[in-house]
XYZ file of C-alpha atoms in Angstrom:
637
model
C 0.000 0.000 0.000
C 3.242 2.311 0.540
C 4.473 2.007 -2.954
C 0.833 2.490 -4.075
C 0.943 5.514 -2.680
C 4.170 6.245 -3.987
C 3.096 5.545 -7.642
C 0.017 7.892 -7.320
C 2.497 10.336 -6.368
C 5.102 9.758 -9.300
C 2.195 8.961 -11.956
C -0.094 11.836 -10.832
C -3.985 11.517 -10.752
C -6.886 13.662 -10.710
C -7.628 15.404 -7.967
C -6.171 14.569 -4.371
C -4.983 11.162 -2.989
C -3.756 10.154 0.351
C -3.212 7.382 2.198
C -3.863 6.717 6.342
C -2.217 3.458 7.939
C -4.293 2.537 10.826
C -3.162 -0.465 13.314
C -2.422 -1.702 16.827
C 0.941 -3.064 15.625
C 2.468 -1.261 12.548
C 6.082 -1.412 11.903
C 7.048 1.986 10.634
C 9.792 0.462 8.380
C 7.216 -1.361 6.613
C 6.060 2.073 4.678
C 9.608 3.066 3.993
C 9.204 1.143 0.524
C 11.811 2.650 -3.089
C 8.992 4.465 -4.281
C 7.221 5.585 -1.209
C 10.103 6.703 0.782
C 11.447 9.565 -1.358
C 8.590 12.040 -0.939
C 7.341 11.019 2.676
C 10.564 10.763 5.075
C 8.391 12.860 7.937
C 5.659 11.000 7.797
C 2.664 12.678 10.134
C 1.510 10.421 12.976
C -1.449 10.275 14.862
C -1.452 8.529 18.460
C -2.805 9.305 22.202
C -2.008 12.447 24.033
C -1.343 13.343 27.290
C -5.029 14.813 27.637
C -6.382 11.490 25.890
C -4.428 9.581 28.496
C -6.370 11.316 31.002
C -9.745 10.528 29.987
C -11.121 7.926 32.386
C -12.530 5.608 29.680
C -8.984 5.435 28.536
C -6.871 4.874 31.766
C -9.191 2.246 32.532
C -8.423 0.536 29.085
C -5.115 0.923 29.186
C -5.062 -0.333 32.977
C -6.662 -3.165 32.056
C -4.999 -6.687 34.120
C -4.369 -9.420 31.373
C -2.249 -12.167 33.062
C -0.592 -14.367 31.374
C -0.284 -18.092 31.755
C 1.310 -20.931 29.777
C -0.818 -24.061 29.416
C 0.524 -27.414 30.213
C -0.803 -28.730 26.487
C 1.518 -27.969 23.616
C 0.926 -28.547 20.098
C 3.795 -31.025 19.687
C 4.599 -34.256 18.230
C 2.173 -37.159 19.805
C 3.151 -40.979 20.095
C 1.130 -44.135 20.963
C 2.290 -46.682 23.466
C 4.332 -47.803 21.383
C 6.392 -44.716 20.809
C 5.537 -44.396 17.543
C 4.381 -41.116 15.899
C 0.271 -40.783 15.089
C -1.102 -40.179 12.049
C -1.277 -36.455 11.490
C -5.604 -36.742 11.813
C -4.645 -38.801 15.157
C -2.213 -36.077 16.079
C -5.025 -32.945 15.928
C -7.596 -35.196 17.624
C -4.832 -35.805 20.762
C -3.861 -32.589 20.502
C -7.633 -31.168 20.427
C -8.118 -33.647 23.258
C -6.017 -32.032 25.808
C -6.569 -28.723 24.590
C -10.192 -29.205 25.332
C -9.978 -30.368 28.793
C -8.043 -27.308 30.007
C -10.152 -24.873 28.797
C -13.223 -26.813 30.533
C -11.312 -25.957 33.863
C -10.640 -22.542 32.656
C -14.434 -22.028 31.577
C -15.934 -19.556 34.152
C -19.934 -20.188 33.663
C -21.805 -16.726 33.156
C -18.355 -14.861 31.475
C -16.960 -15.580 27.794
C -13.719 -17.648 26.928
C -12.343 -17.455 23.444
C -9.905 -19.748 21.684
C -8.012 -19.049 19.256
C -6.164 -21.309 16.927
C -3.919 -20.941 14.087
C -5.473 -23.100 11.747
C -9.181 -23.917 10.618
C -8.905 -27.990 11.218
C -7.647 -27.164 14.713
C -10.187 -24.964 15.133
C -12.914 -27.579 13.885
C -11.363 -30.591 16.131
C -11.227 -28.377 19.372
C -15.175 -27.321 19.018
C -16.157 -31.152 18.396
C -14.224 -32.387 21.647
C -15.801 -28.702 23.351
C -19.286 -30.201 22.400
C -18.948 -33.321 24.121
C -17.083 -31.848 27.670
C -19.491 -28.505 27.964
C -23.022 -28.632 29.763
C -25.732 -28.078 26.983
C -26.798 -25.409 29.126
C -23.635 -22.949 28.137
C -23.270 -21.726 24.242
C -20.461 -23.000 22.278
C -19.902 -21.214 18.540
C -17.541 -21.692 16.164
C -16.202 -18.718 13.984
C -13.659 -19.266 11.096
C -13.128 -17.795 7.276
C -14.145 -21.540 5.252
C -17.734 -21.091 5.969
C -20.462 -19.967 3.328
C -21.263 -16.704 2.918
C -24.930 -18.159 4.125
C -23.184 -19.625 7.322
C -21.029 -16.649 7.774
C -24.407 -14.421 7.977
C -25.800 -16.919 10.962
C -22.209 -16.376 12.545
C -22.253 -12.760 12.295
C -25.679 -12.398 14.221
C -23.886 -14.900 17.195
C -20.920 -12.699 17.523
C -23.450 -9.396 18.076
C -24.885 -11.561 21.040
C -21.242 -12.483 22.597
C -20.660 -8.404 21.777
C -23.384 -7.981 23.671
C -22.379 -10.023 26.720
C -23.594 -13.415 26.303
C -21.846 -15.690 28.075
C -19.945 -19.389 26.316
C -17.174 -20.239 24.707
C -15.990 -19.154 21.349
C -13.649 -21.428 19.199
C -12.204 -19.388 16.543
C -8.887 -18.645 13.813
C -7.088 -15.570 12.718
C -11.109 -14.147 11.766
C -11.220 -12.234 15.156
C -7.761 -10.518 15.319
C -8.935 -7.544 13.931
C -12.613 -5.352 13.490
C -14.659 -7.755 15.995
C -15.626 -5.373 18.870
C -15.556 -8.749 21.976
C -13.922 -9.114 25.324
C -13.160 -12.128 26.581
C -12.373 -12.841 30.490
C -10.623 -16.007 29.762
C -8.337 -15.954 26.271
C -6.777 -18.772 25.036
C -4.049 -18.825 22.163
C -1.716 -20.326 20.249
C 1.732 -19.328 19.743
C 1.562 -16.445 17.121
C 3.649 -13.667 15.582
C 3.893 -10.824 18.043
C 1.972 -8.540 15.695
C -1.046 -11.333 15.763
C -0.901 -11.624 19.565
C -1.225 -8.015 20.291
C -4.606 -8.386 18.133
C -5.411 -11.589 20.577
C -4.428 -9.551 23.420
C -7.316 -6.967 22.644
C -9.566 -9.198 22.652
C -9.353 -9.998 26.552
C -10.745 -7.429 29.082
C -10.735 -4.828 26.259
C -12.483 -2.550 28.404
C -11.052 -3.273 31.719
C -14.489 -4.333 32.909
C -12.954 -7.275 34.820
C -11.086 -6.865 37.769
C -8.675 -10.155 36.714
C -8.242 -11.472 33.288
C -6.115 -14.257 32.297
C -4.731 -15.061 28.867
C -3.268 -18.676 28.483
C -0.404 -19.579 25.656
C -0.139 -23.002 24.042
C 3.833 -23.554 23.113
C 5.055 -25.373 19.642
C 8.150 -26.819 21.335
C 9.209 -27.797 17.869
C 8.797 -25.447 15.511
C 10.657 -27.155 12.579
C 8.191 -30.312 12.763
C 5.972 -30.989 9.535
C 5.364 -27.333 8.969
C 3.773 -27.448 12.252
C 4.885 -23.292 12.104
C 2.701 -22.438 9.218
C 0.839 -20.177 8.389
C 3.736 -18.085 9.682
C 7.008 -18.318 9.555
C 9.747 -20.105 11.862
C 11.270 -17.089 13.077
C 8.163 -15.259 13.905
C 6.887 -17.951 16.045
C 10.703 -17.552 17.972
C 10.689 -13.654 18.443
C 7.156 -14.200 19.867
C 8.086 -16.971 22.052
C 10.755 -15.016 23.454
C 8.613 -11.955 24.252
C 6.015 -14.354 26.231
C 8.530 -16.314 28.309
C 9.356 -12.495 29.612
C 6.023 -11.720 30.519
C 3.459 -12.239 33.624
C 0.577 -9.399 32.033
C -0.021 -8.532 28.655
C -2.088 -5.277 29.553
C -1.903 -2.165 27.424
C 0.153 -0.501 29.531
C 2.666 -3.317 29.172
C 3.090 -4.015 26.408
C 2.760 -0.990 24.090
C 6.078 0.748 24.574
C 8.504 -2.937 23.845
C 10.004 -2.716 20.796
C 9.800 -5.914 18.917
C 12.169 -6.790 16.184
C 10.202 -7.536 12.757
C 11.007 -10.106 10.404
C 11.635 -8.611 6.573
C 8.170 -9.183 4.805
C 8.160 -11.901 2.255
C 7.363 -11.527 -1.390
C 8.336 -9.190 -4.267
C 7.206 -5.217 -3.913
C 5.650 -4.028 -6.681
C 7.795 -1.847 -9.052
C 6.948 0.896 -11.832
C 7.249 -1.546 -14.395
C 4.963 -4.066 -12.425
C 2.310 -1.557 -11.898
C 2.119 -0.490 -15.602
C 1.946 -4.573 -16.562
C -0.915 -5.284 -14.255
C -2.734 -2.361 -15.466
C -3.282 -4.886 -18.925
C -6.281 -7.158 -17.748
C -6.520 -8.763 -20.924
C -6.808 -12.843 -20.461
C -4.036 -14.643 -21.735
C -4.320 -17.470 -25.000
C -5.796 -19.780 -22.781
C -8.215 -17.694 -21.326
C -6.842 -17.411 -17.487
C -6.288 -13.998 -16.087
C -3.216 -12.164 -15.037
C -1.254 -14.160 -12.121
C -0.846 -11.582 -9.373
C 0.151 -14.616 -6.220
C 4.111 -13.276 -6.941
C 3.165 -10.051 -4.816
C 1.506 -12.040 -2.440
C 3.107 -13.358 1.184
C 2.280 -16.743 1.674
C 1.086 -17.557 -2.457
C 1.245 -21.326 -1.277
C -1.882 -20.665 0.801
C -4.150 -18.462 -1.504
C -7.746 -19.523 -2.159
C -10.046 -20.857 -4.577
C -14.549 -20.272 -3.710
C -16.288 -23.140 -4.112
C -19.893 -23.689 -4.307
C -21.791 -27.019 -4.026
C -24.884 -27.460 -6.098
C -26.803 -30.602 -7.336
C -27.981 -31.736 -10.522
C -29.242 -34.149 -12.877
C -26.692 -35.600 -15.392
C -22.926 -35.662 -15.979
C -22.794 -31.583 -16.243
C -23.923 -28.738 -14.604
C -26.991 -26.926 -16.254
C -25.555 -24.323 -18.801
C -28.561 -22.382 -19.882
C -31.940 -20.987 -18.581
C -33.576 -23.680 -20.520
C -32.240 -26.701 -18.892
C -33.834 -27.869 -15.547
C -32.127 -27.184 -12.470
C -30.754 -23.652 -13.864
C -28.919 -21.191 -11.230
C -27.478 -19.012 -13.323
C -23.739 -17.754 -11.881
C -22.540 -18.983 -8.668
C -23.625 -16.464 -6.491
C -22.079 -15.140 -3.309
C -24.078 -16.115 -1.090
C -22.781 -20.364 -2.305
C -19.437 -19.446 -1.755
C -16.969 -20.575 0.686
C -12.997 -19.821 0.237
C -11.065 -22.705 0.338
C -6.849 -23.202 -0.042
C -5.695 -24.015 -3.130
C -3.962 -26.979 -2.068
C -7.232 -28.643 0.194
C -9.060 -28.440 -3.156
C -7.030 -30.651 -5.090
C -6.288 -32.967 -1.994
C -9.569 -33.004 -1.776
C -11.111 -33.997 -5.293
C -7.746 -36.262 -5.755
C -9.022 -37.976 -2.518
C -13.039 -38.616 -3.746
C -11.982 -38.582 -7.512
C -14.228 -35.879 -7.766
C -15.018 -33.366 -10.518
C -14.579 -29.601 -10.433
C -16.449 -26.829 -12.892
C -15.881 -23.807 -13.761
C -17.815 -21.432 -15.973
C -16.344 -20.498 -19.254
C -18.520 -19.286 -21.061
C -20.331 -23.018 -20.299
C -19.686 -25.429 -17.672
C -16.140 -26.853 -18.521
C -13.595 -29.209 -16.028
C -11.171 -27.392 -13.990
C -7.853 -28.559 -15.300
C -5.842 -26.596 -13.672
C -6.375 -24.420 -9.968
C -5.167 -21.083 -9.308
C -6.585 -18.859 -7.073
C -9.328 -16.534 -7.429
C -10.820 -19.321 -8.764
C -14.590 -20.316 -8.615
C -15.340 -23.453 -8.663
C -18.322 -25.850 -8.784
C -18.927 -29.134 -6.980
C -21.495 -31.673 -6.663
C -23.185 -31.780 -3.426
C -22.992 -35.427 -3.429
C -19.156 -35.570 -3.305
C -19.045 -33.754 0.080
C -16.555 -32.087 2.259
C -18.669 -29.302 3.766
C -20.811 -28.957 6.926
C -22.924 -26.079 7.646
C -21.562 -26.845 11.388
C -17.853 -26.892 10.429
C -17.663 -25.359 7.412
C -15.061 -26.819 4.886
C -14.097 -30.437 6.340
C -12.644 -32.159 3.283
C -14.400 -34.591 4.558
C -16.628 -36.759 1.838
C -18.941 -37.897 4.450
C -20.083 -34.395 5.401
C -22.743 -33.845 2.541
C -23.637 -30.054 2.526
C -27.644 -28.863 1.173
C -27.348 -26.543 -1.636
C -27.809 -22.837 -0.801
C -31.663 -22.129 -1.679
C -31.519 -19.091 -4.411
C -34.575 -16.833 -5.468
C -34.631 -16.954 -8.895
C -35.283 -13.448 -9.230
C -32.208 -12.586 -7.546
C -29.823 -14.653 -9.277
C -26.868 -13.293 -11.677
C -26.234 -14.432 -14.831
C -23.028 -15.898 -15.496
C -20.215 -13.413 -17.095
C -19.371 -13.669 -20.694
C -18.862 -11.852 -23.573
C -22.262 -11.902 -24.605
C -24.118 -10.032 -21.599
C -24.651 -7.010 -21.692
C -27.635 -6.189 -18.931
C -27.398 -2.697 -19.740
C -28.650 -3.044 -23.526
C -32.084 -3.567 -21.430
C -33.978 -1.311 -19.848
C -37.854 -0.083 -18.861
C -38.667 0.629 -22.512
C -37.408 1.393 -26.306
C -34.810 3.960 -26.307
C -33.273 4.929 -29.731
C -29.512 5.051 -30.367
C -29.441 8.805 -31.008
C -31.565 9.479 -27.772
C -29.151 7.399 -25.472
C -26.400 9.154 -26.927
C -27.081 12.467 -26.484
C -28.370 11.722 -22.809
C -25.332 9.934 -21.998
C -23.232 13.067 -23.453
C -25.687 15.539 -21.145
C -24.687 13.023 -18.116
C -20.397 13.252 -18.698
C -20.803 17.162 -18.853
C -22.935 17.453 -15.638
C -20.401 15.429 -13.845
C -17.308 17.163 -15.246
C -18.984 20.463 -14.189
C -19.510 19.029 -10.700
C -15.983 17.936 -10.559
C -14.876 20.989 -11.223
C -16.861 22.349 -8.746
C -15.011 19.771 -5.573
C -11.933 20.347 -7.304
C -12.056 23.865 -8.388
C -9.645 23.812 -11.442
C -10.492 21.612 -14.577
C -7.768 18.963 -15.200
C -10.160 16.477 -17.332
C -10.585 16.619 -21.262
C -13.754 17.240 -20.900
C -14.982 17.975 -24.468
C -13.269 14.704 -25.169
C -15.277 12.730 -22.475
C -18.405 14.173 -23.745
C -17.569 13.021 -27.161
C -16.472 9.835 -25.590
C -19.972 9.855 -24.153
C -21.581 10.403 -27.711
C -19.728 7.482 -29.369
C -19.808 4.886 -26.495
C -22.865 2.707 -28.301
C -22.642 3.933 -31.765
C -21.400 0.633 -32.605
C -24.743 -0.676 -31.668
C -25.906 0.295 -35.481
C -24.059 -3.164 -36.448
C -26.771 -5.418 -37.696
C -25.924 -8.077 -35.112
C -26.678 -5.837 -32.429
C -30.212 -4.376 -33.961
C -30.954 -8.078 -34.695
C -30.517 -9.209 -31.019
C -32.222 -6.626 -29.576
C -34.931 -7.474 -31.943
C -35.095 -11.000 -31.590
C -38.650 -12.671 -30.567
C -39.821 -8.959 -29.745
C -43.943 -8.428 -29.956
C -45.166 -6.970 -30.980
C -42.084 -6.360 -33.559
C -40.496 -2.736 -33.409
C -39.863 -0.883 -36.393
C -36.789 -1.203 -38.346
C -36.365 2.404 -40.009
C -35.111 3.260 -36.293
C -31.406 2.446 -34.390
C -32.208 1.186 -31.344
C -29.660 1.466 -27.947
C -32.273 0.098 -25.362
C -35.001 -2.973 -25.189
C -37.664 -3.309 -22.935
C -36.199 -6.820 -20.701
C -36.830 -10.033 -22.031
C -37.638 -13.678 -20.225
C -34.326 -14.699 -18.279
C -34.381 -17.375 -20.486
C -34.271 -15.437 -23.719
C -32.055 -12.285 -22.380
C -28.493 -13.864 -23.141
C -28.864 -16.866 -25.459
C -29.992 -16.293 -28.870
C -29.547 -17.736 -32.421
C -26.860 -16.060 -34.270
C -23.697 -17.450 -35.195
C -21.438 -14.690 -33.449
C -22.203 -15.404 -29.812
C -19.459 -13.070 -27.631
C -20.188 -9.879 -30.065
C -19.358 -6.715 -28.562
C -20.608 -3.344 -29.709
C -18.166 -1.142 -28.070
C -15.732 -3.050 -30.162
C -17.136 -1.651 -33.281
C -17.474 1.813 -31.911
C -13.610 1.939 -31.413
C -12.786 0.604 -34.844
C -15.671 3.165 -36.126
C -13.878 6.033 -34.456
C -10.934 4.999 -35.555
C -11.606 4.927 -39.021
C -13.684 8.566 -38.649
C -9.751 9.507 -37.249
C -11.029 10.275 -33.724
C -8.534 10.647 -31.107
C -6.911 7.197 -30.123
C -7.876 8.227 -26.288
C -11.848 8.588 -27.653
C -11.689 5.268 -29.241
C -9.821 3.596 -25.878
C -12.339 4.709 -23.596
C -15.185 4.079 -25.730
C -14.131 0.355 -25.935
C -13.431 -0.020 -21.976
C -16.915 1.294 -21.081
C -17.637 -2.475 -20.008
C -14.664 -3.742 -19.539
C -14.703 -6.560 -21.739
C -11.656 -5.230 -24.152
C -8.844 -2.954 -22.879
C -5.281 -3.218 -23.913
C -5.462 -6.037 -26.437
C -8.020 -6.376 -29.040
C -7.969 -10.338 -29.180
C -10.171 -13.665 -30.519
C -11.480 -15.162 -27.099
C -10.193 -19.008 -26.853
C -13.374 -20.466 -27.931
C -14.356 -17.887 -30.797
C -14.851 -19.565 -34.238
C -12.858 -18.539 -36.985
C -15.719 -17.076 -40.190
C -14.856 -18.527 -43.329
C -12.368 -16.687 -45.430
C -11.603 -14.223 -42.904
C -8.230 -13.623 -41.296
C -9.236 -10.781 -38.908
C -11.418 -11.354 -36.891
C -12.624 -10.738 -32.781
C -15.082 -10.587 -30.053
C -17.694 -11.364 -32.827
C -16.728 -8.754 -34.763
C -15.608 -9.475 -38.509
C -13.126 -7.693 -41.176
C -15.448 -5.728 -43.608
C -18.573 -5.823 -41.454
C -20.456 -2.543 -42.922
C -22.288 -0.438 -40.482
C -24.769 1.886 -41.916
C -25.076 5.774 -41.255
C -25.290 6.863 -37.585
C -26.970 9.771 -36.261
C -25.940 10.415 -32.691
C -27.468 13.714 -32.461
C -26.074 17.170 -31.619
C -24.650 17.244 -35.136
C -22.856 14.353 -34.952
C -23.408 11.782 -37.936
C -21.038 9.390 -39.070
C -21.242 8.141 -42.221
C -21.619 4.021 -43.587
C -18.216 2.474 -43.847
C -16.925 -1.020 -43.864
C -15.140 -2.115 -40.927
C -11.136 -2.899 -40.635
C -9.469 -4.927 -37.730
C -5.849 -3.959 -39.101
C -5.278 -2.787 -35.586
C -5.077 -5.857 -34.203
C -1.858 -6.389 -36.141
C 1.424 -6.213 -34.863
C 3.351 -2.529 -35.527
C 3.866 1.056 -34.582
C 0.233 1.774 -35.287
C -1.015 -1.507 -33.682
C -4.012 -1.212 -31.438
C -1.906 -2.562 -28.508
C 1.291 -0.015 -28.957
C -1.128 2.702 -28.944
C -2.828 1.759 -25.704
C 0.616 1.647 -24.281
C 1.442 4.858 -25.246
C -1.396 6.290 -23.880
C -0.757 4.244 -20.787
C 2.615 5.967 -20.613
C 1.167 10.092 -21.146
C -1.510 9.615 -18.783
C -0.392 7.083 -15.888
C -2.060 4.258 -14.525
C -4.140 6.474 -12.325
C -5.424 8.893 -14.413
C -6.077 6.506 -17.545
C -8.512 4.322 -15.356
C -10.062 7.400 -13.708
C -11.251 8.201 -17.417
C -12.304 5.034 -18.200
C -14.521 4.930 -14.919
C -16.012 8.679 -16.074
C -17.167 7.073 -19.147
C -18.697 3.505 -17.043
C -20.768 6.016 -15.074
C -22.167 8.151 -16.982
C -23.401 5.160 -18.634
C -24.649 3.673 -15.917
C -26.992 6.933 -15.529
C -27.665 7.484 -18.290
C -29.383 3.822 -18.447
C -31.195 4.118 -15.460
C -34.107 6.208 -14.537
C -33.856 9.504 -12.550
C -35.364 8.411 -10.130
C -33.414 5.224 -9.787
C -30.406 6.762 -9.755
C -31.102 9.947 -7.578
């Protein structure tokens, strides 16, 4: 976030940007990054004063009594009689075992204990043994990230009741370090980093409303055993050891002037010449987006969402006409899983992931940022546990309203091309150009100065949909329409069709894109090259490259070709209004070749005058104002 902050500096953007750091535990070397550093060596800090310190409410916070205790359980290396090493699934249930038992001595009925381990299984095995040792009568909830988002929501509504001093115990990960308001009187925790603990820490007597508070450590005698460290790091877990061993209270008071030594952070930091790459979001040749897990700590660990669903069949239903439709996996199906328990997972039940491209296709390959689709019969969920990996714990599918479902992504959708009623081409346009110049005037206004080319942006505004006069377009938006609409008129807007019909029609250039053709139109009209970019990012669907997707069919006798668009489509005349008109003209995708005057180079160029910042800031100008512009007043007021 340093050398973001940094770039916006070097690369410039419009109007103001600045950046606030806010934490318990931040390292000030962390923000003293190449490109950060050079303009922000004073940086201004924020912290108590002498007068806050004063303030009752405070004192008694940072008074606050947190002793600290090691537990006699460790999370170490377990043997059977005979010596011998158990299994690792025998090792968490021994370990969650013993763990157990001490905190059902620590338990005070009527007051809150939370544990926290470092990793979700843990978690899971410590709540199940929990279960079995606690009275019914006393509330036991477990919180971690690998739930559903429909879980998560029943979760959510439990920790407002602890917040609001229920009583039980609370088995939970890393999810509660940070922005859940709690206060324990009895903490339990793993060994941590010391920035993580301090997090724990405030999460015990946080408003000194006990008069003794204890917070209990479990040791990892042997850090170096079967990654027993991770998801941190060896040396972390050591500098934090050493600071406990020290230490009889963890109170505010106590803790907040030691100076801790920080490991370096792990992974590359972003560079100028990284921050210009990743602005390209084009796909690559076989479809998969940019790979970003380089600038990530810990890449090993990122996640994949997965959604279970069932079915009739080998495949997953692929369009509103087939039974059992649910359109796009939607959020509320989703739970985040590691990359790694995913593939353990479906190489342990031989099971079958999908993910949407365009259809219903096997995963092949798993990266993260993934979504993924399972069958529900091949298990490892539990709405109890959350993710298990377990093929015995058969999850329900989310129920879903079919009104409120999403369509899947694709090239073809384009929601907006629908609205309340019939709108022509030339009346969209000159209401989207009347929308750009009302906002640049009332960024002018915050601002006071004009930076943005705003006559360009208006025009941008003008041209956005003009390639809708392509006959594919007017033939779509026509398709099954009655009564039918006349065809003497361009048309930019449809009254909505049946979910069924919106997004799968009969044409042979499924993917098309109009904005496409509105670049290469203003192109060809010799527009400015920063008119045609923005006119052919207003949905995002082409940026940098102008490219065949993976699955596009090549037309017959045609070299050029993309996004459904062909070489020597003709477009008719175009009245946009306002005086604008452009004339017939057969279409050229020359631009897609390689050279100077490629459509790529170009982009890059611009990408180099205007900066990252600024380029995207147009692009969104352009988004909006069509986003008004297609919705009613009303609506959008």
């Amino acid at each position: 976030t340093a050398q973001l902050q940094g770039f916006r500096e070097q690369f410039g953007t419009y109007g103001p940007t600045h950046s606030i750091w806010m934490s318990a535990t931040l390292d000030p070397k962390f923000l003293d990054t190449p490109d950060f550093r050079q303009n922000n060596r004073n940086p201004n800090v924020l912290t108590l004063t002498e007068t806050d310190e004063q303030s009752p409410v405070v004192k008694q916070r940072l008074g606050a009594v947190k002793t600290l205790r090691k537990l006699a359980t460790t999370l170490s290396q377990r043997q059977d009689a005979k010596g011998k090493p158990l299994p690792a699934p025998k090792q968490e249930a021994a370990y969650a075992k013993a763990l157990a038992a001490e905190v059902a001595e620590i338990h005070e009925p009527g007051t809150l204990t939370l544990i926290i381990c470092n990793r979700v299984s843990r978690a899971q095995a410590v709540y199940q043994v929990l279960k079995k040792l606690i009275p019914e009568t006393e509330s036991i909830t477990l919180i971690h990230s690998r739930f559903r988002l429909a879980e998560r929501r029943i979760q959510n509504s439990k920790i407002n009741e602890y917040r609001s001093g229920k009583s039980g115990i609370l088995v939970t990960t890393q999810a509660v370090e940070a922005g859940v308001d709690i206060s324990a009187k009895n903490l339990i925790t793993e060994l941590a980093p010391w920035s993580a603990l301090v997090q724990r820490f405030g999460r015990c007597n946080r408003k000194g409303e006990y008069a003794t508070a204890f917070v209990y450590w479990v040791d990892i005698p042997d850090l170096n055993w079967r990654g027993i460290a991770q998801p941190y790091t060896v040396e972390e877990l050591k500098i934090a050891r050493e600071q406990l061993e020290k230490l009889e209270d963890v109170g505010l008071n106590r803790i907040r002037e030691m100076q801790i030594v920080t490991p370096e952070i792990e992974g590359l930091i972003p560079r100028k010449t990284d921050i210009l790459e990743l602005f390209d979001t084009s796909v690559d040749l076989a479809g998969h987006d940019i790979d970003v897990s380089r600038f990530i700590r810990n890449a090993e660990d990122l996640d994949v969402q997965v959604a279970w669903r069932e079915w009739e069949g080998t495949v997953p239903p692929q369009t509103p006409e087939d039974a059992g439709y649910k359109g796009a996996l939607q959020k509320e199906e989703l739970c985040s899983v590691r990359v790694y328990r995913i593939k353990e997972f479906l190489e342990k039940v031989q099971g079958i992931a999908w993910v949407w491209d365009g259809e219903w296709t096997r995963a092949q390959s798993f990266y993260p940022g993934q979504r993924l689709l399972l069958h529900c019969s091949l298990g490892g969920y539990s709405a109890e546990l959350g993710f298990t990996g377990n093929p015995k714990d058969k999850p329900a599918p989310v129920e879903l309203e079919d009104n409120s479902l999403i369509e899947p992504d694709g090239d073809g959708r384009d929601p907006l091309s629908f609205s309340a009623q019939w709108e022509s081409l030339q009346e969209h346009s000159i209401k989207t150009a009347q929308v750009m110049d009302e906002l640049c005037q009332k960024l002018h206004g915050v601002w006071g100065q004009s930076p943005l080319p705003k006559t360009l942006l208006c025009r941008a505004a003008q041209w956005h949909d003009a390639g809708k006069a392509h006959e594919e377009f007017q033939k779509m938006l026509r398709w099954e329409q009655n009564p039918p609409v006349p065809t003497d008129q361009l048309w930019a807007k449809a009254p909505p069709r049946d979910r069924q019909k919106q997004y799968i029609w009969p044409h042979d250039r499924r993917g098309f894109r109009h904005e496409l053709v509105s670049a290469l139109m203003a192109l060809q009209n010799n527009e400015d090259f920063l008119l045609a970019y923005l006119v052919v990012c207003h949905h995002g669907k082409v940026r940098m490259n102008i490219q065949p997707r993976p699955h596009e069919i090549k037309p017959q006798g045609k070299e050029l070709y993309a996004l459904g668009v062909h070489e020597g489509d003709c477009v008719s005349e175009v009245d946009l209004g306002g005086g604008v008109t452009i004339p017939s003209l057969q279409l050229t995708l020359k631009c897609m070749q390689l050279g100077a005057d490629s459509w790529t180079e170009r982009a890059y160029a611009l990408l180099e005058q205007y900066g990252p910042f600024k380029l995207a800031f147009l692009e969104m100008l352009v988004r909006i104002t069509d986003w008004r512009a297609s919705t009613p007043t009303s609506t959008m007021e």
